[in-house]
Amino acid sequence: MGMGMKFRLYRYDPESGEPPFMQDVELDIDPAGKMLLDALIAIKAQDETLALRRSCREGVCGSDAVNVNGRNRLACITPLGELKEPVEVRPLPGLPVIRDLVVDMEPFFRQYRSIKPWLVNDDPEPEVERLQSPEQRARLDGLYECILCACCTTACPSFWWNPETFVGPAGLLQAYRFIADSRDEAISARLDHLEDPYRLYRCRGILNCVDACPKGLNPAEAIGRIRTQLVKRRV
Amino acid sequence: MKTRRFDALIIGGGGAGLRAALQLARSDHTVAVVSKVFPTRSHTVSAQGGITAALANVDDDRWEWHMYDTVKGGDWLGDQDAIEFMCREAASAVYELEHMGLPFSRLDNGRIYQRPFGGQSKNFGGEQATRTCAAADRTGHALLHTLYQQNIKHRTQFFDEYFALDLVRDAEGYCLGVTATSIETGEPLLIEARATLLATGGAGRVFGNSSNAMINTGDGLGMVLRAGLPLQDMEFWQFHPTGIAGVGCLITEGARGEGGYLLNRHGERFMQRYAPHAQDLAGRDVVARAIAIEIAEGRGCGAQGDHVELKLDHLGEAAIAQKLPGIRELSIRFAGVDPAHAPIPVAPTAHYMMGGIPTNLHGQVVAPARFGPEEPVPGLYAVGECACVSVHGANRLGGNSLLDLVVFGRAAGRHMLEYLRDNPYPRPLPDDAAAAGLARLARWDRKGSERVAAITADLRRLMQKHCGVFRTDGVLREGLAELDALEARLAQAGLQDTSRVFNTARIEALELENLVAVARATLVSARARTESRGAHAREDFPQRDDANWLRHTLYVREGDQLDTKPVRLKPLTVESIKPKERVY
């Protein structure tokens, strides 16, 4: 033995009538080469009442975002060995908790949908692909890779206070993904739709989003570029 | 019981389901997608290397060459009409994705980037082709998000985090929808539809070492088996050569397409011995067996000698950063190795199910009719990894999976529109429409002595041990005996947690039932096929046997019955590609 790792898990069962509480759990696990998700699954194998989401277990599907020792991360790519004990695992902040580590993502997805996240191009379709130079395509790097895990948006105090009206960093990153696409023809409509004291300008440059993104993306920079475009078109 | 009614219903929110849903959403019909996860969490998101289509953006190319490679790659078990259809439709299906906004990587002339992939040749078995269209090494992610975005645009109705329980059929065999349960509330729901499409993906989680997402539990396959319908070619499972050793996460074949190669403990490029011509880009089954042999014969790397190495550093850091950023990230995270500086430890990992629900090339599920050949099951469709159309035959080529999803997703969507036109009115539901689905839920309200997590772990060990890269009758028979014991335990299993809200323990129990059904289909089919073909390697029957086995297996659950049907060797318009020895 001696491999015991200490965890503090946020537990909430809406059917119990009890308020949420922090549960101390000790797990016999060798952290070498393992991720936090491995530990959560091992804990669930002992106590199947623990609720969490997971799918790809390799950091590309965005299911298992949780708050770990105060930071939003994907459990499946968070190495156990680098975590300070007791490892405190909570649901993502700023969204209603359904149960344990599972939050209601709808406010997040509603903002994603609000930016009309699809390519707009009403020209007749060519028989082959639309051309795009490698340089034009490179402008989408750092934008299209978003996995909609909500680590960034739920780390943003502006989103906590204005979830109905502020698009949030993930939504704005995706808005810029289409603004930056040489094939998209709705740039001015997209900018009109964002030029609003809340939708875009609630971003106060706190930069939690940059720190939180598990894919190393930079929503703050994308937001900055949207602002620049708005300023440019005013002059 | 709560009931909803749509014209068309799609089960599964991955690439196949979303492509079909889009076809229907653009029409004036109502369409709903039921997905047990938010759609962009589906396993399509993990596809890395690309989607194959003979666009000829880099080099001369023709869809006929792609067709030849696919027939040969599948060791002549693929149906040549379906393969011709897929390869003919490939270019338009890819252009269409580009028009939808998929951020493909680009060539200097602005056209879609293409890379070499395994098993792809020019001129019917000649030089390596460059045919696989890519968005860096995140093609599946880009494809899935693009299709999801288009479905939002066209207002597809989504039932996210609903788990489908069973098909609803009437006495004449028409499929009338499904029973499902909301994961969030635990409530059952009956969804009626005149046409239902299963796009539930693979079941790779039946193996201990797997590249698959944890959600790949064969839910559509279980539904079909419980409905008394057959599964086809379930003995054919692809073991991808390059999973990260000990973890299973995938390193794309594109890594070898871009110039990476495999080494054993002596630093030897051993694929030169197994496939002198194609070497590291031989068919996946060929490369996976080669690695398994290297390891078994003591030429594996590492302290345990349990893996080989994939060398990429000679490509240079810039090329790796540009073309293979995703696998670099995976390798650093899961193997602690930056491929720009050191080789990645890799070993075969269960990756793809070539078999599945038998369909025709419109995606209609087909089953043997009482007299004579098979017939479509009215109102029921299947597409993608859960289906067996069969384009992949005995071994799928890399880059053909994403293609399968969009080509047959589109074809099924088109055919469903015709079917809806020809069948304008819903048929009456039988009185007991929801009984089977509700019984599945009720069964897990019971406590029991055995635990779901333990049985699942044992099932995955069993399949890894008894149905891996190499098989024999004895090992398979032992596997079936162990499976009997495991099923007896499953009957005694219960849940500690019988709550309603977001009870994922209940979902995992329902998934285990599906996995067990898939395991049985696999073991029975693998025992029956007394030959080696593609990914099915029988040590006791090492040769391909075209005289007896140019046939698909059909497994039916009742009494573990196994039937066969001939491979369709006749394409739609071109000449048949005659079986010959498969060498790379």
mmCIF file with all atom_site columns, C-alpha atoms in Angstrom, chain A residues 13-15 33 35 37-38 41 44-64 76-79 98-99 102-106 108-109 112-113 117-122 125-135 137 140-141 144-150 174 177-178 181 183 214-216, chain B residues 37-38 40-43 45-46 48 55 57 95-112 135-138 141-142 145-146 148-150 152-153 160-161 184 205 210-215 247-250 325 329-330 333-334 349 451-453 494-505 508 511:
data_model
loop_
_atom_site.group_PDB
_atom_site.id
_atom_site.type_symbol
_atom_site.label_atom_id
_atom_site.label_alt_id
_atom_site.label_comp_id
_atom_site.label_asym_id
_atom_site.label_entity_id
_atom_site.label_seq_id
_atom_site.pdbx_PDB_ins_code
_atom_site.Cartn_x
_atom_site.Cartn_y
_atom_site.Cartn_z
_atom_site.occupancy
_atom_site.B_iso_or_equiv
_atom_site.pdbx_formal_charge
_atom_site.auth_seq_id
_atom_site.auth_comp_id
_atom_site.auth_asym_id
_atom_site.auth_atom_id
_atom_site.pdbx_PDB_model_num
ATOM 1   C CA . ASP A 1 13  ? -27.599 14.470 -5.266  1.00 0.00 ? 13  ASP A CA 1
ATOM 2   C CA . PRO A 1 14  ? -30.713 16.495 -6.148  1.00 0.00 ? 14  PRO A CA 1
ATOM 3   C CA . GLU A 1 15  ? -32.981 13.606 -5.118  1.00 0.00 ? 15  GLU A CA 1
ATOM 4   C CA . GLY A 1 33  ? 1.394   7.650  -16.063 1.00 0.00 ? 33  GLY A CA 1
ATOM 5   C CA . MET A 1 35  ? -4.603  10.952 -15.480 1.00 0.00 ? 35  MET A CA 1
ATOM 6   C CA . LEU A 1 37  ? -9.933  10.717 -15.178 1.00 0.00 ? 37  LEU A CA 1
ATOM 7   C CA . ASP A 1 38  ? -8.390  7.317  -14.380 1.00 0.00 ? 38  ASP A CA 1
ATOM 8   C CA . ILE A 1 41  ? -13.245 6.173  -12.875 1.00 0.00 ? 41  ILE A CA 1
ATOM 9   C CA . LYS A 1 44  ? -16.685 5.390  -9.455  1.00 0.00 ? 44  LYS A CA 1
ATOM 10  C CA . ALA A 1 45  ? -15.935 1.671  -9.703  1.00 0.00 ? 45  ALA A CA 1
ATOM 11  C CA . GLN A 1 46  ? -16.026 1.623  -5.864  1.00 0.00 ? 46  GLN A CA 1
ATOM 12  C CA . ASP A 1 47  ? -18.918 4.044  -5.477  1.00 0.00 ? 47  ASP A CA 1
ATOM 13  C CA . GLU A 1 48  ? -21.058 4.085  -8.585  1.00 0.00 ? 48  GLU A CA 1
ATOM 14  C CA . THR A 1 49  ? -23.150 7.007  -7.358  1.00 0.00 ? 49  THR A CA 1
ATOM 15  C CA . LEU A 1 50  ? -20.461 9.456  -8.479  1.00 0.00 ? 50  LEU A CA 1
ATOM 16  C CA . ALA A 1 51  ? -21.698 11.197 -11.646 1.00 0.00 ? 51  ALA A CA 1
ATOM 17  C CA . LEU A 1 52  ? -19.349 12.610 -14.264 1.00 0.00 ? 52  LEU A CA 1
ATOM 18  C CA . ARG A 1 53  ? -19.197 12.957 -18.047 1.00 0.00 ? 53  ARG A CA 1
ATOM 19  C CA . ARG A 1 54  ? -16.447 11.386 -20.157 1.00 0.00 ? 54  ARG A CA 1
ATOM 20  C CA . SER A 1 55  ? -15.991 10.133 -23.688 1.00 0.00 ? 55  SER A CA 1
ATOM 21  C CA . CYS A 1 56  ? -12.754 10.243 -25.721 1.00 0.00 ? 56  CYS A CA 1
ATOM 22  C CA . ARG A 1 57  ? -10.367 10.176 -22.716 1.00 0.00 ? 57  ARG A CA 1
ATOM 23  C CA . GLU A 1 58  ? -7.702  11.898 -24.846 1.00 0.00 ? 58  GLU A CA 1
ATOM 24  C CA . GLY A 1 59  ? -8.578  15.574 -24.680 1.00 0.00 ? 59  GLY A CA 1
ATOM 25  C CA . VAL A 1 60  ? -10.401 16.064 -27.969 1.00 0.00 ? 60  VAL A CA 1
ATOM 26  C CA . CYS A 1 61  ? -14.123 15.668 -27.175 1.00 0.00 ? 61  CYS A CA 1
ATOM 27  C CA . GLY A 1 62  ? -14.461 18.174 -24.342 1.00 0.00 ? 62  GLY A CA 1
ATOM 28  C CA . SER A 1 63  ? -16.741 16.099 -22.077 1.00 0.00 ? 63  SER A CA 1
ATOM 29  C CA . ASP A 1 64  ? -14.833 15.944 -18.825 1.00 0.00 ? 64  ASP A CA 1
ATOM 30  C CA . CYS A 1 76  ? -8.457  13.036 -19.003 1.00 0.00 ? 76  CYS A CA 1
ATOM 31  C CA . ILE A 1 77  ? -5.311  15.045 -19.750 1.00 0.00 ? 77  ILE A CA 1
ATOM 32  C CA . THR A 1 78  ? -4.503  16.190 -16.232 1.00 0.00 ? 78  THR A CA 1
ATOM 33  C CA . PRO A 1 79  ? -1.624  14.041 -14.949 1.00 0.00 ? 79  PRO A CA 1
ATOM 34  C CA . ILE A 1 98  ? -27.249 18.868 -12.165 1.00 0.00 ? 98  ILE A CA 1
ATOM 35  C CA . ARG A 1 99  ? -25.483 16.306 -10.022 1.00 0.00 ? 99  ARG A CA 1
ATOM 36  C CA . VAL A 1 102 ? -22.160 17.295 -14.022 1.00 0.00 ? 102 VAL A CA 1
ATOM 37  C CA . VAL A 1 103 ? -23.271 20.824 -14.880 1.00 0.00 ? 103 VAL A CA 1
ATOM 38  C CA . ASP A 1 104 ? -26.041 22.116 -17.113 1.00 0.00 ? 104 ASP A CA 1
ATOM 39  C CA . MET A 1 105 ? -24.135 23.217 -20.229 1.00 0.00 ? 105 MET A CA 1
ATOM 40  C CA . GLU A 1 106 ? -27.131 24.820 -21.909 1.00 0.00 ? 106 GLU A CA 1
ATOM 41  C CA . PHE A 1 108 ? -22.836 27.828 -22.621 1.00 0.00 ? 108 PHE A CA 1
ATOM 42  C CA . PHE A 1 109 ? -24.210 26.190 -25.782 1.00 0.00 ? 109 PHE A CA 1
ATOM 43  C CA . TYR A 1 112 ? -22.272 29.297 -28.899 1.00 0.00 ? 112 TYR A CA 1
ATOM 44  C CA . ARG A 1 113 ? -25.387 29.045 -31.073 1.00 0.00 ? 113 ARG A CA 1
ATOM 45  C CA . PRO A 1 117 ? -21.408 29.195 -35.892 1.00 0.00 ? 117 PRO A CA 1
ATOM 46  C CA . TRP A 1 118 ? -21.559 28.147 -39.527 1.00 0.00 ? 118 TRP A CA 1
ATOM 47  C CA . LEU A 1 119 ? -19.927 29.334 -42.713 1.00 0.00 ? 119 LEU A CA 1
ATOM 48  C CA . VAL A 1 120 ? -22.005 31.808 -44.701 1.00 0.00 ? 120 VAL A CA 1
ATOM 49  C CA . ASN A 1 121 ? -21.318 32.015 -48.404 1.00 0.00 ? 121 ASN A CA 1
ATOM 50  C CA . ASP A 1 122 ? -24.223 32.534 -50.778 1.00 0.00 ? 122 ASP A CA 1
ATOM 51  C CA . GLU A 1 125 ? -21.055 26.579 -55.276 1.00 0.00 ? 125 GLU A CA 1
ATOM 52  C CA . PRO A 1 126 ? -18.175 25.664 -57.561 1.00 0.00 ? 126 PRO A CA 1
ATOM 53  C CA . GLU A 1 127 ? -17.960 22.065 -58.735 1.00 0.00 ? 127 GLU A CA 1
ATOM 54  C CA . VAL A 1 128 ? -14.747 21.670 -56.776 1.00 0.00 ? 128 VAL A CA 1
ATOM 55  C CA . GLU A 1 129 ? -13.482 23.209 -53.543 1.00 0.00 ? 129 GLU A CA 1
ATOM 56  C CA . ARG A 1 130 ? -13.371 26.938 -52.929 1.00 0.00 ? 130 ARG A CA 1
ATOM 57  C CA . LEU A 1 131 ? -9.756  27.996 -53.038 1.00 0.00 ? 131 LEU A CA 1
ATOM 58  C CA . GLN A 1 132 ? -7.995  29.188 -49.924 1.00 0.00 ? 132 GLN A CA 1
ATOM 59  C CA . SER A 1 133 ? -4.281  29.890 -49.741 1.00 0.00 ? 133 SER A CA 1
ATOM 60  C CA . PRO A 1 134 ? -2.203  28.263 -46.975 1.00 0.00 ? 134 PRO A CA 1
ATOM 61  C CA . GLU A 1 135 ? -1.759  31.760 -45.508 1.00 0.00 ? 135 GLU A CA 1
ATOM 62  C CA . ARG A 1 137 ? -6.021  28.930 -43.937 1.00 0.00 ? 137 ARG A CA 1
ATOM 63  C CA . LEU A 1 140 ? -7.917  29.659 -38.671 1.00 0.00 ? 140 LEU A CA 1
ATOM 64  C CA . ASP A 1 141 ? -5.191  27.935 -36.661 1.00 0.00 ? 141 ASP A CA 1
ATOM 65  C CA . TYR A 1 144 ? -11.000 25.934 -35.227 1.00 0.00 ? 144 TYR A CA 1
ATOM 66  C CA . GLU A 1 145 ? -9.469  23.516 -32.696 1.00 0.00 ? 145 GLU A CA 1
ATOM 67  C CA . CYS A 1 146 ? -11.883 24.546 -29.920 1.00 0.00 ? 146 CYS A CA 1
ATOM 68  C CA . ILE A 1 147 ? -13.554 21.487 -28.363 1.00 0.00 ? 147 ILE A CA 1
ATOM 69  C CA . LEU A 1 148 ? -16.400 23.342 -26.592 1.00 0.00 ? 148 LEU A CA 1
ATOM 70  C CA . CYS A 1 149 ? -15.370 22.054 -23.177 1.00 0.00 ? 149 CYS A CA 1
ATOM 71  C CA . ALA A 1 150 ? -16.315 25.377 -21.520 1.00 0.00 ? 150 ALA A CA 1
ATOM 72  C CA . GLN A 1 174 ? -15.763 30.770 -32.597 1.00 0.00 ? 174 GLN A CA 1
ATOM 73  C CA . ARG A 1 177 ? -13.107 31.691 -36.419 1.00 0.00 ? 177 ARG A CA 1
ATOM 74  C CA . PHE A 1 178 ? -15.758 32.620 -39.020 1.00 0.00 ? 178 PHE A CA 1
ATOM 75  C CA . ASP A 1 181 ? -12.301 32.663 -42.696 1.00 0.00 ? 181 ASP A CA 1
ATOM 76  C CA . ARG A 1 183 ? -14.567 32.005 -47.479 1.00 0.00 ? 183 ARG A CA 1
ATOM 77  C CA . PRO A 1 214 ? -6.650  22.961 -22.214 1.00 0.00 ? 214 PRO A CA 1
ATOM 78  C CA . LYS A 1 215 ? -5.932  23.179 -25.944 1.00 0.00 ? 215 LYS A CA 1
ATOM 79  C CA . GLY A 1 216 ? -3.606  26.153 -25.583 1.00 0.00 ? 216 GLY A CA 1
ATOM 80  C CA . VAL B 2 37  ? -23.617 12.568 -25.496 1.00 0.00 ? 37  VAL B CA 1
ATOM 81  C CA . PHE B 2 38  ? -23.604 16.143 -26.753 1.00 0.00 ? 38  PHE B CA 1
ATOM 82  C CA . THR B 2 40  ? -19.465 16.942 -30.690 1.00 0.00 ? 40  THR B CA 1
ATOM 83  C CA . ARG B 2 41  ? -18.404 14.416 -28.008 1.00 0.00 ? 41  ARG B CA 1
ATOM 84  C CA . SER B 2 42  ? -19.054 11.575 -30.488 1.00 0.00 ? 42  SER B CA 1
ATOM 85  C CA . HIS B 2 43  ? -16.139 9.389  -31.495 1.00 0.00 ? 43  HIS B CA 1
ATOM 86  C CA . VAL B 2 45  ? -14.127 13.763 -33.187 1.00 0.00 ? 45  VAL B CA 1
ATOM 87  C CA . SER B 2 46  ? -11.094 11.542 -32.597 1.00 0.00 ? 46  SER B CA 1
ATOM 88  C CA . GLN B 2 48  ? -7.100  12.189 -37.144 1.00 0.00 ? 48  GLN B CA 1
ATOM 89  C CA . LEU B 2 55  ? -9.376  14.600 -55.988 1.00 0.00 ? 55  LEU B CA 1
ATOM 90  C CA . ASN B 2 57  ? -4.911  17.653 -56.111 1.00 0.00 ? 57  ASN B CA 1
ATOM 91  C CA . TYR B 2 95  ? -16.201 19.145 -51.848 1.00 0.00 ? 95  TYR B CA 1
ATOM 92  C CA . GLU B 2 96  ? -19.535 19.456 -50.131 1.00 0.00 ? 96  GLU B CA 1
ATOM 93  C CA . LEU B 2 97  ? -17.847 19.389 -46.716 1.00 0.00 ? 97  LEU B CA 1
ATOM 94  C CA . GLU B 2 98  ? -15.480 22.103 -47.904 1.00 0.00 ? 98  GLU B CA 1
ATOM 95  C CA . HIS B 2 99  ? -18.423 24.212 -49.029 1.00 0.00 ? 99  HIS B CA 1
ATOM 96  C CA . MET B 2 100 ? -19.966 23.745 -45.585 1.00 0.00 ? 100 MET B CA 1
ATOM 97  C CA . GLY B 2 101 ? -16.843 25.307 -44.114 1.00 0.00 ? 101 GLY B CA 1
ATOM 98  C CA . LEU B 2 102 ? -14.640 22.387 -43.073 1.00 0.00 ? 102 LEU B CA 1
ATOM 99  C CA . PRO B 2 103 ? -11.197 23.957 -42.537 1.00 0.00 ? 103 PRO B CA 1
ATOM 100 C CA . PHE B 2 104 ? -9.138  21.595 -44.687 1.00 0.00 ? 104 PHE B CA 1
ATOM 101 C CA . SER B 2 105 ? -5.395  22.181 -44.821 1.00 0.00 ? 105 SER B CA 1
ATOM 102 C CA . ARG B 2 106 ? -4.364  23.647 -48.158 1.00 0.00 ? 106 ARG B CA 1
ATOM 103 C CA . LEU B 2 107 ? -1.797  23.212 -50.876 1.00 0.00 ? 107 LEU B CA 1
ATOM 104 C CA . ASP B 2 108 ? 0.096   26.179 -52.239 1.00 0.00 ? 108 ASP B CA 1
ATOM 105 C CA . ASN B 2 109 ? -2.395  26.467 -55.109 1.00 0.00 ? 109 ASN B CA 1
ATOM 106 C CA . GLY B 2 110 ? -5.254  26.816 -52.638 1.00 0.00 ? 110 GLY B CA 1
ATOM 107 C CA . ARG B 2 111 ? -6.709  23.370 -53.143 1.00 0.00 ? 111 ARG B CA 1
ATOM 108 C CA . ILE B 2 112 ? -7.392  20.801 -50.409 1.00 0.00 ? 112 ILE B CA 1
ATOM 109 C CA . ALA B 2 135 ? -7.343  19.163 -41.793 1.00 0.00 ? 135 ALA B CA 1
ATOM 110 C CA . ALA B 2 136 ? -3.903  18.821 -40.162 1.00 0.00 ? 136 ALA B CA 1
ATOM 111 C CA . ASP B 2 137 ? -4.349  15.683 -38.015 1.00 0.00 ? 137 ASP B CA 1
ATOM 112 C CA . ARG B 2 138 ? -7.702  16.803 -36.655 1.00 0.00 ? 138 ARG B CA 1
ATOM 113 C CA . HIS B 2 141 ? -12.869 17.037 -35.220 1.00 0.00 ? 141 HIS B CA 1
ATOM 114 C CA . ALA B 2 142 ? -13.159 19.503 -38.085 1.00 0.00 ? 142 ALA B CA 1
ATOM 115 C CA . HIS B 2 145 ? -17.984 20.298 -35.798 1.00 0.00 ? 145 HIS B CA 1
ATOM 116 C CA . THR B 2 146 ? -18.760 21.403 -39.351 1.00 0.00 ? 146 THR B CA 1
ATOM 117 C CA . TYR B 2 148 ? -22.962 19.944 -36.217 1.00 0.00 ? 148 TYR B CA 1
ATOM 118 C CA . GLN B 2 149 ? -22.820 23.615 -37.191 1.00 0.00 ? 149 GLN B CA 1
ATOM 119 C CA . GLN B 2 150 ? -24.820 22.921 -40.352 1.00 0.00 ? 150 GLN B CA 1
ATOM 120 C CA . ILE B 2 152 ? -27.780 24.024 -35.980 1.00 0.00 ? 152 ILE B CA 1
ATOM 121 C CA . LYS B 2 153 ? -28.248 26.234 -39.020 1.00 0.00 ? 153 LYS B CA 1
ATOM 122 C CA . ASP B 2 160 ? -28.797 15.445 -26.300 1.00 0.00 ? 160 ASP B CA 1
ATOM 123 C CA . GLU B 2 161 ? -27.969 13.014 -23.508 1.00 0.00 ? 161 GLU B CA 1
ATOM 124 C CA . GLU B 2 184 ? -30.650 13.955 -17.061 1.00 0.00 ? 184 GLU B CA 1
ATOM 125 C CA . ARG B 2 205 ? -14.728 -0.812 -25.906 1.00 0.00 ? 205 ARG B CA 1
ATOM 126 C CA . SER B 2 210 ? -8.706  0.139  -27.487 1.00 0.00 ? 210 SER B CA 1
ATOM 127 C CA . SER B 2 211 ? -8.332  3.407  -29.327 1.00 0.00 ? 211 SER B CA 1
ATOM 128 C CA . ASN B 2 212 ? -12.045 3.966  -28.944 1.00 0.00 ? 212 ASN B CA 1
ATOM 129 C CA . ALA B 2 213 ? -13.895 6.536  -26.903 1.00 0.00 ? 213 ALA B CA 1
ATOM 130 C CA . MET B 2 214 ? -15.511 5.150  -23.760 1.00 0.00 ? 214 MET B CA 1
ATOM 131 C CA . ILE B 2 215 ? -18.932 5.646  -25.348 1.00 0.00 ? 215 ILE B CA 1
ATOM 132 C CA . VAL B 2 247 ? -2.615  3.566  -23.298 1.00 0.00 ? 247 VAL B CA 1
ATOM 133 C CA . GLY B 2 248 ? -4.322  2.796  -26.599 1.00 0.00 ? 248 GLY B CA 1
ATOM 134 C CA . CYS B 2 249 ? -4.748  6.397  -27.827 1.00 0.00 ? 249 CYS B CA 1
ATOM 135 C CA . LEU B 2 250 ? -4.198  6.542  -31.529 1.00 0.00 ? 250 LEU B CA 1
ATOM 136 C CA . PRO B 2 325 ? 0.258   18.869 -34.159 1.00 0.00 ? 325 PRO B CA 1
ATOM 137 C CA . GLU B 2 329 ? 0.271   16.760 -28.199 1.00 0.00 ? 329 GLU B CA 1
ATOM 138 C CA . LEU B 2 330 ? -1.049  13.234 -27.503 1.00 0.00 ? 330 LEU B CA 1
ATOM 139 C CA . ARG B 2 333 ? 0.842   13.890 -22.777 1.00 0.00 ? 333 ARG B CA 1
ATOM 140 C CA . PHE B 2 334 ? 0.360   10.131 -22.833 1.00 0.00 ? 334 PHE B CA 1
ATOM 141 C CA . THR B 2 349 ? -4.856  -1.312 -30.386 1.00 0.00 ? 349 THR B CA 1
ATOM 142 C CA . ARG B 2 451 ? -21.161 -5.290 -9.984  1.00 0.00 ? 451 ARG B CA 1
ATOM 143 C CA . VAL B 2 452 ? -21.313 -3.784 -13.466 1.00 0.00 ? 452 VAL B CA 1
ATOM 144 C CA . ALA B 2 453 ? -17.822 -2.244 -13.377 1.00 0.00 ? 453 ALA B CA 1
ATOM 145 C CA . GLY B 2 494 ? -27.511 -4.991 -9.740  1.00 0.00 ? 494 GLY B CA 1
ATOM 146 C CA . LEU B 2 495 ? -26.966 -1.317 -9.065  1.00 0.00 ? 495 LEU B CA 1
ATOM 147 C CA . GLN B 2 496 ? -26.162 0.326  -5.762  1.00 0.00 ? 496 GLN B CA 1
ATOM 148 C CA . ASP B 2 497 ? -27.469 3.509  -7.260  1.00 0.00 ? 497 ASP B CA 1
ATOM 149 C CA . THR B 2 498 ? -31.101 3.417  -8.380  1.00 0.00 ? 498 THR B CA 1
ATOM 150 C CA . SER B 2 499 ? -31.608 7.189  -8.462  1.00 0.00 ? 499 SER B CA 1
ATOM 151 C CA . ARG B 2 500 ? -33.186 8.926  -11.475 1.00 0.00 ? 500 ARG B CA 1
ATOM 152 C CA . VAL B 2 501 ? -31.152 12.065 -12.132 1.00 0.00 ? 501 VAL B CA 1
ATOM 153 C CA . PHE B 2 502 ? -28.006 11.648 -14.228 1.00 0.00 ? 502 PHE B CA 1
ATOM 154 C CA . ASN B 2 503 ? -27.535 8.087  -13.098 1.00 0.00 ? 503 ASN B CA 1
ATOM 155 C CA . THR B 2 504 ? -24.543 7.129  -15.220 1.00 0.00 ? 504 THR B CA 1
ATOM 156 C CA . ALA B 2 505 ? -24.251 3.795  -13.398 1.00 0.00 ? 505 ALA B CA 1
ATOM 157 C CA . GLU B 2 508 ? -23.116 1.873  -17.975 1.00 0.00 ? 508 GLU B CA 1
ATOM 158 C CA . GLU B 2 511 ? -24.115 -0.340 -22.248 1.00 0.00 ? 511 GLU B CA 1
#
